[in-house]
XYZ file of C-alpha atoms in Angstrom:
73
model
C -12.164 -16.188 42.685
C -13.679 -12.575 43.462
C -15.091 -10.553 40.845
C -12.133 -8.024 41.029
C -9.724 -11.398 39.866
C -12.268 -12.152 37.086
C -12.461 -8.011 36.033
C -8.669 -7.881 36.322
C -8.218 -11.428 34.553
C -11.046 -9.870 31.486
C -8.768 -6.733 31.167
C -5.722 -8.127 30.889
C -7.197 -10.549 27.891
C -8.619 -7.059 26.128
C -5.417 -5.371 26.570
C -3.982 -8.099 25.103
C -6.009 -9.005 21.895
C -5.471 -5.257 21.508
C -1.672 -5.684 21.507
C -1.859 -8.505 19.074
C -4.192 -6.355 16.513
C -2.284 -3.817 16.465
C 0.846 -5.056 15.876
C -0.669 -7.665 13.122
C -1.812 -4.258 11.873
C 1.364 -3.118 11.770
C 3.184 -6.028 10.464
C 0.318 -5.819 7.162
C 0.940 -1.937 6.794
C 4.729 -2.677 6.234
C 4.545 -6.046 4.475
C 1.800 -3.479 2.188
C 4.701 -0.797 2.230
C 7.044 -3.232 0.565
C 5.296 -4.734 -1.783
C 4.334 -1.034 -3.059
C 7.789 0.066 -3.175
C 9.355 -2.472 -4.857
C 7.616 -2.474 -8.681
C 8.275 1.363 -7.809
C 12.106 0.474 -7.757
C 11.858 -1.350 -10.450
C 10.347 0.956 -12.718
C 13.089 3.436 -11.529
C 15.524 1.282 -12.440
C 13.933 0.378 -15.854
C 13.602 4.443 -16.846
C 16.737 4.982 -15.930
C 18.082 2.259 -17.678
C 16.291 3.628 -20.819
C 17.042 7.325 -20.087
C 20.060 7.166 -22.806
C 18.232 5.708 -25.317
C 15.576 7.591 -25.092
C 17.991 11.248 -25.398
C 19.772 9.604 -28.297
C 15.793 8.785 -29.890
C 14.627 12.469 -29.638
C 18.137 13.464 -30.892
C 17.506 11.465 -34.118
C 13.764 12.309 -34.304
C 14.939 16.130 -34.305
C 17.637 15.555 -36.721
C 15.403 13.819 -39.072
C 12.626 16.420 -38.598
C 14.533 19.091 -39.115
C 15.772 17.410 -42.275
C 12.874 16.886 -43.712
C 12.121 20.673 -42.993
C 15.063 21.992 -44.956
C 14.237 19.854 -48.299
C 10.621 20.624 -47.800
C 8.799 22.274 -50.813
């Protein structure tokens, strides 16, 4: 074995390790991407679930406030 097998043998083993890094990197950064999108989803689904409820709340809250200005002293 000559020293040019051995240098070409140690570069293929960086370039490799370097392929496995980065894509483990980029497996984490979208396993990370999911995991911060879906309680996003969820809380999208959750306000726009309450999104009537909320209208028909400020609705009343109005009505009575605006009742209570009318018979106000």
């Amino acid at each position: 074995m000559t020293w040019r097998d051995t240098y070409d043998a140690e570069r293929w083993a960086r370039e490799r390790m370097a392929r496995l890094h980065a894509e483990a990197d980029q497996e984490r950064e979208l396993r990370a991407a999911a995991t911060r999108s879906a309680p996003t989803a969820r809380l999208r689904t959750r306000r726009r679930a309450l999104e009537p409820l909320t209208a028909l709340w400020l609705r009343l809250r109005g009505t009575f406030v605006s009742l209570a200005r009318r018979t106000a002293p």
